Amino acid sequence: MNWKAILYDWGGLNSALFQLVYEATPPILIPLAWIFSNVLGNYWTAPLVMLGLWAWSRSTAAADHALAIRRQLLQFVIGFGIAIAIASILKFWLDFPRPAAVFGHLNHVLGTVEEHYSLPSGHSTYAALVAGALWPLTGVRHRLALVAYVVLVGWSRIAAGMHFPADVLAGWGIASGSLALAGSLLTMLASAWRLTRLRAIGIWYGLAAAVLFGDQVAKAAVSLFFGYGDQVAVTPFFNLVHLKNNGAAFSLLAGAGSWARFGFAALALGVSIWLIRLLRQGVSKEGLNKSTDHALMR
């Protein structure tokens, strides 16, 4: 018996639990599964969560609470980047079959039939990330709602015939580990970055670092697991395709030679350094610090 049969198949229990949940879901609950799977548990809503946390921190009068919200925002951004990178690598590396490939035709409530990349459930990963980021900021009642949210998103992926229970559990584990790692990184960098006095500008530094990290990991994963020109249908309107762009946006100056590539890189680096210098100069001024503190306290 190999490791997959023990850790993933659970000796057949994984498939049995899937069939139990899938077949026991009554038709009246199908719209609820669609909402939690397509809307509330969709990782494309991550920018809305980030914007919501940022707006919450701006509208909070208590300075300590506003700082705590901004810290959770940073932890969510970094954890999201780590979790998506890990989940993407595992999907393409393991390429476990989805229920549709194991059991044949299923009545998919989402209108799509996917057969590859079952482990882990990306939607379950995202739901656990959101709940984990909000957990320290909420009370008992809201935490119960967060638990229900995570469970319902996981249930919806099984009821929709998209994932096995093991995929959902793996997603929860990846999210928990990613948030813990992000929290550890923030703690280790607290003294250098003066995290206890972090201002709104630090959020954008963290976001830029997470985007850069996620971009490089995604490119490396595609280059490693995809042949040139290969494509994988993720949703009915979104495919992953291995293509190369040697120019700027929309392949601008793609045939201009290596000078264009290095020229654009140097230009981007120069503009970034200039902007960072302006931001640091502005933040270091006492007057701007006071106005920033006043704005954050509003």
GROMACS .gro file of C-alpha atoms in nm:
model
  298
    1MET     CA    1   0.000   0.000   0.000
    2ASN     CA    2   0.153   0.333  -0.108
    3TRP     CA    3   0.145   0.667   0.072
    4LYS     CA    4  -0.144   0.796  -0.140
    5ALA     CA    5  -0.369   0.510  -0.033
    6ILE     CA    6  -0.297   0.586   0.333
    7LEU     CA    7  -0.273   0.966   0.349
    8TYR     CA    8  -0.520   1.060   0.077
    9ASP     CA    9  -0.753   0.772  -0.003
   10TRP     CA   10  -0.779   0.673   0.366
   11GLY     CA   11  -0.834   0.315   0.261
   12GLY     CA   12  -1.139   0.409   0.054
   13LEU     CA   13  -1.295   0.632   0.322
   14ASN     CA   14  -1.220   0.950   0.126
   15SER     CA   15  -1.431   0.835  -0.169
   16ALA     CA   16  -1.703   0.696   0.057
   17LEU     CA   17  -1.737   1.027   0.241
   18PHE     CA   18  -1.754   1.214  -0.087
   19GLN     CA   19  -2.038   0.994  -0.213
   20LEU     CA   20  -2.220   1.031   0.119
   21VAL     CA   21  -2.209   1.412   0.111
   22TYR     CA   22  -2.267   1.443  -0.264
   23GLU     CA   23  -2.563   1.206  -0.280
   24ALA     CA   24  -2.716   1.322   0.050
   25THR     CA   25  -2.729   1.690  -0.054
   26PRO     CA   26  -3.096   1.764  -0.136
   27PRO     CA   27  -3.180   1.974  -0.444
   28ILE     CA   28  -3.309   2.256  -0.225
   29LEU     CA   29  -2.954   2.315  -0.095
   30ILE     CA   30  -2.793   2.328  -0.440
   31PRO     CA   31  -2.834   2.709  -0.473
   32LEU     CA   32  -2.664   2.747  -0.134
   33ALA     CA   33  -2.375   2.530  -0.252
   34TRP     CA   34  -2.347   2.743  -0.565
   35ILE     CA   35  -2.332   3.067  -0.362
   36PHE     CA   36  -2.063   2.944  -0.123
   37SER     CA   37  -1.860   2.782  -0.400
   38ASN     CA   38  -1.889   3.048  -0.670
   39VAL     CA   39  -1.918   3.369  -0.467
   40LEU     CA   40  -1.841   3.360  -0.096
   41GLY     CA   41  -1.557   3.109  -0.124
   42ASN     CA   42  -1.410   3.240  -0.448
   43TYR     CA   43  -1.049   3.356  -0.414
   44TRP     CA   44  -1.108   3.623  -0.679
   45THR     CA   45  -1.275   3.820  -0.400
   46ALA     CA   46  -0.940   3.855  -0.218
   47PRO     CA   47  -0.898   4.222  -0.327
   48LEU     CA   48  -1.236   4.298  -0.168
   49VAL     CA   49  -1.123   4.142   0.160
   50MET     CA   50  -0.802   4.347   0.152
   51LEU     CA   51  -0.994   4.664   0.073
   52GLY     CA   52  -1.244   4.588   0.348
   53LEU     CA   53  -0.972   4.540   0.610
   54TRP     CA   54  -0.797   4.859   0.501
   55ALA     CA   55  -1.123   5.057   0.516
   56TRP     CA   56  -1.197   4.906   0.858
   57SER     CA   57  -0.859   5.020   0.989
   58ARG     CA   58  -0.920   5.370   0.855
   59SER     CA   59  -1.263   5.397   1.015
   60THR     CA   60  -1.152   5.270   1.358
   61ALA     CA   61  -1.095   5.543   1.614
   62ALA     CA   62  -0.885   5.331   1.852
   63ALA     CA   63  -0.521   5.345   1.741
   64ASP     CA   64  -0.432   5.003   1.884
   65HIS     CA   65  -0.727   4.837   1.714
   66ALA     CA   66  -0.647   5.006   1.383
   67LEU     CA   67  -0.288   4.882   1.412
   68ALA     CA   68  -0.410   4.528   1.485
   69ILE     CA   69  -0.634   4.536   1.176
   70ARG     CA   70  -0.345   4.652   0.957
   71ARG     CA   71  -0.127   4.376   1.092
   72GLN     CA   72  -0.391   4.116   1.006
   73LEU     CA   73  -0.419   4.270   0.661
   74LEU     CA   74  -0.046   4.226   0.610
   75GLN     CA   75  -0.063   3.871   0.743
   76PHE     CA   76  -0.351   3.792   0.507
   77VAL     CA   77  -0.167   3.933   0.204
   78ILE     CA   78   0.154   3.744   0.277
   79GLY     CA   79  -0.030   3.426   0.378
   80PHE     CA   80  -0.243   3.444   0.063
   81GLY     CA   81   0.068   3.459  -0.155
   82ILE     CA   82   0.231   3.167   0.025
   83ALA     CA   83  -0.085   2.954   0.023
   84ILE     CA   84  -0.164   3.011  -0.346
   85ALA     CA   85   0.195   2.924  -0.439
   86ILE     CA   86   0.188   2.602  -0.235
   87ALA     CA   87  -0.157   2.502  -0.361
   88SER     CA   88  -0.062   2.565  -0.725
   89ILE     CA   89   0.257   2.363  -0.700
   90LEU     CA   90   0.078   2.072  -0.532
   91LYS     CA   91  -0.202   2.073  -0.790
   92PHE     CA   92   0.032   2.048  -1.088
   93TRP     CA   93   0.286   1.823  -0.920
   94LEU     CA   94   0.044   1.562  -0.781
   95ASP     CA   95  -0.232   1.598  -1.045
   96PHE     CA   96  -0.480   1.392  -0.841
   97PRO     CA   97  -0.805   1.313  -1.028
   98ARG     CA   98  -1.124   1.494  -0.934
   99PRO     CA   99  -1.447   1.308  -0.855
  100ALA     CA  100  -1.563   1.341  -1.217
  101ALA     CA  101  -1.261   1.137  -1.332
  102VAL     CA  102  -1.308   0.876  -1.059
  103PHE     CA  103  -1.684   0.824  -1.073
  104GLY     CA  104  -1.757   0.928  -1.428
  105HIS     CA  105  -2.028   1.180  -1.513
  106LEU     CA  106  -2.156   1.384  -1.221
  107ASN     CA  107  -2.437   1.635  -1.211
  108HIS     CA  108  -2.222   1.943  -1.153
  109VAL     CA  109  -2.417   2.229  -1.001
  110LEU     CA  110  -2.146   2.471  -1.113
  111GLY     CA  111  -2.196   2.388  -1.479
  112THR     CA  112  -1.833   2.277  -1.527
  113VAL     CA  113  -1.669   1.937  -1.539
  114GLU     CA  114  -1.307   1.925  -1.421
  115GLU     CA  115  -1.106   1.605  -1.398
  116HIS     CA  116  -0.758   1.718  -1.289
  117TYR     CA  117  -0.579   1.894  -1.002
  118SER     CA  118  -0.804   1.790  -0.717
  119LEU     CA  119  -0.561   1.835  -0.426
  120PRO     CA  120  -0.591   2.078  -0.258
  121SER     CA  121  -0.920   2.267  -0.276
  122GLY     CA  122  -0.827   2.625  -0.357
  123HIS     CA  123  -1.165   2.757  -0.243
  124SER     CA  124  -1.131   2.585   0.094
  125THR     CA  125  -0.780   2.725   0.126
  126TYR     CA  126  -0.906   3.076   0.060
  127ALA     CA  127  -1.198   3.047   0.304
  128ALA     CA  128  -0.963   2.936   0.581
  129LEU     CA  129  -0.728   3.225   0.500
  130VAL     CA  130  -1.009   3.477   0.535
  131ALA     CA  131  -1.132   3.323   0.860
  132GLY     CA  132  -0.781   3.300   1.003
  133ALA     CA  133  -0.706   3.664   0.923
  134LEU     CA  134  -1.029   3.786   1.086
  135TRP     CA  135  -1.013   3.550   1.384
  136PRO     CA  136  -0.803   3.769   1.621
  137LEU     CA  137  -1.019   4.072   1.542
  138THR     CA  138  -1.357   3.921   1.630
  139GLY     CA  139  -1.553   3.799   1.932
  140VAL     CA  140  -1.710   3.463   2.008
  141ARG     CA  141  -2.024   3.508   1.796
  142HIS     CA  142  -1.835   3.623   1.492
  143ARG     CA  143  -1.585   3.340   1.532
  144LEU     CA  144  -1.870   3.091   1.523
  145ALA     CA  145  -1.983   3.255   1.199
  146LEU     CA  146  -1.629   3.224   1.060
  147VAL     CA  147  -1.621   2.853   1.147
  148ALA     CA  148  -1.958   2.805   0.977
  149TYR     CA  149  -1.830   2.996   0.671
  150VAL     CA  150  -1.522   2.773   0.637
  151VAL     CA  151  -1.725   2.454   0.682
  152LEU     CA  152  -1.992   2.561   0.434
  153VAL     CA  153  -1.736   2.648   0.166
  154GLY     CA  154  -1.573   2.306   0.213
  155TRP     CA  155  -1.912   2.135   0.203
  156SER     CA  156  -2.008   2.324  -0.112
  157ARG     CA  157  -1.701   2.198  -0.299
  158ILE     CA  158  -1.792   1.839  -0.212
  159ALA     CA  159  -2.166   1.883  -0.275
  160ALA     CA  160  -2.085   2.040  -0.612
  161GLY     CA  161  -1.880   1.733  -0.709
  162MET     CA  162  -1.558   1.930  -0.742
  163HIS     CA  163  -1.343   1.793  -0.458
  164PHE     CA  164  -1.297   1.506  -0.216
  165PRO     CA  165  -1.300   1.564   0.162
  166ALA     CA  166  -0.922   1.514   0.171
  167ASP     CA  167  -0.882   1.806  -0.072
  168VAL     CA  168  -1.083   2.030   0.161
  169LEU     CA  169  -0.883   1.927   0.469
  170ALA     CA  170  -0.559   1.983   0.280
  171GLY     CA  171  -0.674   2.333   0.187
  172TRP     CA  172  -0.749   2.414   0.550
  173GLY     CA  173  -0.408   2.285   0.654
  174ILE     CA  174  -0.225   2.486   0.388
  175ALA     CA  175  -0.410   2.803   0.488
  176SER     CA  176  -0.334   2.753   0.858
  177GLY     CA  177   0.032   2.686   0.791
  178SER     CA  178   0.064   2.981   0.552
  179LEU     CA  179  -0.092   3.223   0.801
  180ALA     CA  180   0.131   3.091   1.078
  181LEU     CA  181   0.437   3.134   0.856
  182ALA     CA  182   0.326   3.484   0.759
  183GLY     CA  183   0.277   3.572   1.126
  184SER     CA  184   0.623   3.441   1.210
  185LEU     CA  185   0.776   3.646   0.929
  186LEU     CA  186   0.605   3.959   1.054
  187THR     CA  187   0.721   3.892   1.409
  188MET     CA  188   1.082   3.838   1.300
  189LEU     CA  189   1.076   4.160   1.099
  190ALA     CA  190   0.901   4.360   1.370
  191SER     CA  191   1.218   4.519   1.507
  192ALA     CA  192   1.356   4.608   1.164
  193TRP     CA  193   1.032   4.744   1.027
  194ARG     CA  194   0.907   4.890   1.359
  195LEU     CA  195   0.589   4.694   1.308
  196THR     CA  196   0.433   4.841   1.622
  197ARG     CA  197   0.438   5.182   1.448
  198LEU     CA  198   0.354   5.057   1.102
  199ARG     CA  199   0.168   5.309   0.889
  200ALA     CA  200  -0.045   5.260   0.582
  201ILE     CA  201   0.263   5.274   0.357
  202GLY     CA  202   0.387   4.945   0.504
  203ILE     CA  203   0.075   4.770   0.377
  204TRP     CA  204   0.165   4.856   0.020
  205TYR     CA  205   0.526   4.745   0.069
  206GLY     CA  206   0.397   4.411   0.193
  207LEU     CA  207   0.148   4.386  -0.090
  208ALA     CA  208   0.418   4.464  -0.348
  209ALA     CA  209   0.646   4.197  -0.198
  210ALA     CA  210   0.363   3.939  -0.198
  211VAL     CA  211   0.274   4.017  -0.560
  212LEU     CA  212   0.639   3.991  -0.668
  213PHE     CA  213   0.681   3.661  -0.482
  214GLY     CA  214   0.359   3.515  -0.621
  215ASP     CA  215   0.447   3.626  -0.974
  216GLN     CA  216   0.787   3.457  -0.969
  217VAL     CA  217   0.654   3.137  -0.811
  218ALA     CA  218   0.370   3.117  -1.064
  219LYS     CA  219   0.610   3.163  -1.356
  220ALA     CA  220   0.847   2.902  -1.218
  221ALA     CA  221   0.561   2.655  -1.165
  222VAL     CA  222   0.430   2.703  -1.520
  223SER     CA  223   0.779   2.664  -1.669
  224LEU     CA  224   0.837   2.349  -1.462
  225PHE     CA  225   0.506   2.169  -1.511
  226PHE     CA  226   0.382   2.300  -1.849
  227GLY     CA  227   0.520   2.247  -2.196
  228TYR     CA  228   0.531   2.554  -2.415
  229GLY     CA  229   0.181   2.620  -2.550
  230ASP     CA  230   0.008   2.386  -2.302
  231GLN     CA  231  -0.308   2.515  -2.140
  232VAL     CA  232  -0.528   2.407  -1.850
  233ALA     CA  233  -0.890   2.517  -1.811
  234VAL     CA  234  -0.935   2.650  -1.456
  235THR     CA  235  -1.283   2.797  -1.503
  236PRO     CA  236  -1.509   2.839  -1.808
  237PHE     CA  237  -1.359   3.186  -1.860
  238PHE     CA  238  -1.002   3.145  -1.728
  239ASN     CA  239  -0.724   2.920  -1.863
  240LEU     CA  240  -0.360   2.880  -1.764
  241VAL     CA  241  -0.143   2.891  -2.078
  242HIS     CA  242   0.234   2.865  -2.109
  243LEU     CA  243   0.338   3.151  -2.335
  244LYS     CA  244   0.633   3.387  -2.337
  245ASN     CA  245   0.640   3.764  -2.374
  246ASN     CA  246   0.983   3.910  -2.437
  247GLY     CA  247   0.853   4.264  -2.462
  248ALA     CA  248   0.657   4.501  -2.244
  249ALA     CA  249   0.278   4.509  -2.203
  250PHE     CA  250   0.093   4.361  -2.502
  251SER     CA  251   0.434   4.244  -2.640
  252LEU     CA  252   0.546   4.601  -2.702
  253LEU     CA  253   0.898   4.602  -2.858
  254ALA     CA  254   0.915   4.221  -2.829
  255GLY     CA  255   1.134   4.206  -3.138
  256ALA     CA  256   1.357   4.498  -3.050
  257GLY     CA  257   1.636   4.285  -2.906
  258SER     CA  258   1.786   4.248  -2.561
  259TRP     CA  259   1.832   4.623  -2.518
  260ALA     CA  260   1.456   4.666  -2.474
  261ARG     CA  261   1.436   4.403  -2.201
  262PHE     CA  262   1.724   4.550  -2.000
  263GLY     CA  263   1.606   4.903  -2.075
  264PHE     CA  264   1.256   4.837  -1.940
  265ALA     CA  265   1.400   4.659  -1.635
  266ALA     CA  266   1.633   4.951  -1.562
  267LEU     CA  267   1.350   5.201  -1.610
  268ALA     CA  268   1.118   5.010  -1.377
  269LEU     CA  269   1.392   4.976  -1.115
  270GLY     CA  270   1.476   5.344  -1.137
  271VAL     CA  271   1.114   5.454  -1.102
  272SER     CA  272   1.064   5.217  -0.807
  273ILE     CA  273   1.370   5.349  -0.625
  274TRP     CA  274   1.260   5.707  -0.690
  275LEU     CA  275   0.909   5.641  -0.557
  276ILE     CA  276   1.041   5.463  -0.248
  277ARG     CA  277   1.277   5.753  -0.182
  278LEU     CA  278   0.994   6.003  -0.209
  279LEU     CA  279   0.777   5.796   0.023
  280ARG     CA  280   1.053   5.757   0.281
  281GLN     CA  281   1.133   6.128   0.272
  282GLY     CA  282   0.767   6.214   0.313
  283VAL     CA  283   0.713   5.973   0.601
  284SER     CA  284   1.027   6.092   0.781
  285LYS     CA  285   0.900   6.449   0.802
  286GLU     CA  286   0.750   6.533   1.139
  287GLY     CA  287   0.465   6.729   0.993
  288LEU     CA  288   0.359   6.452   0.760
  289ASN     CA  289   0.385   6.204   1.043
  290LYS     CA  290   0.141   6.409   1.246
  291SER     CA  291  -0.102   6.445   0.960
  292THR     CA  292  -0.077   6.072   0.887
  293ASP     CA  293  -0.145   5.989   1.251
  294HIS     CA  294  -0.443   6.221   1.247
  295ALA     CA  295  -0.578   6.062   0.927
  296LEU     CA  296  -0.536   5.711   1.063
  297MET     CA  297  -0.714   5.806   1.383
  298ARG     CA  298  -1.021   5.933   1.202
   0.00000   0.00000   0.00000
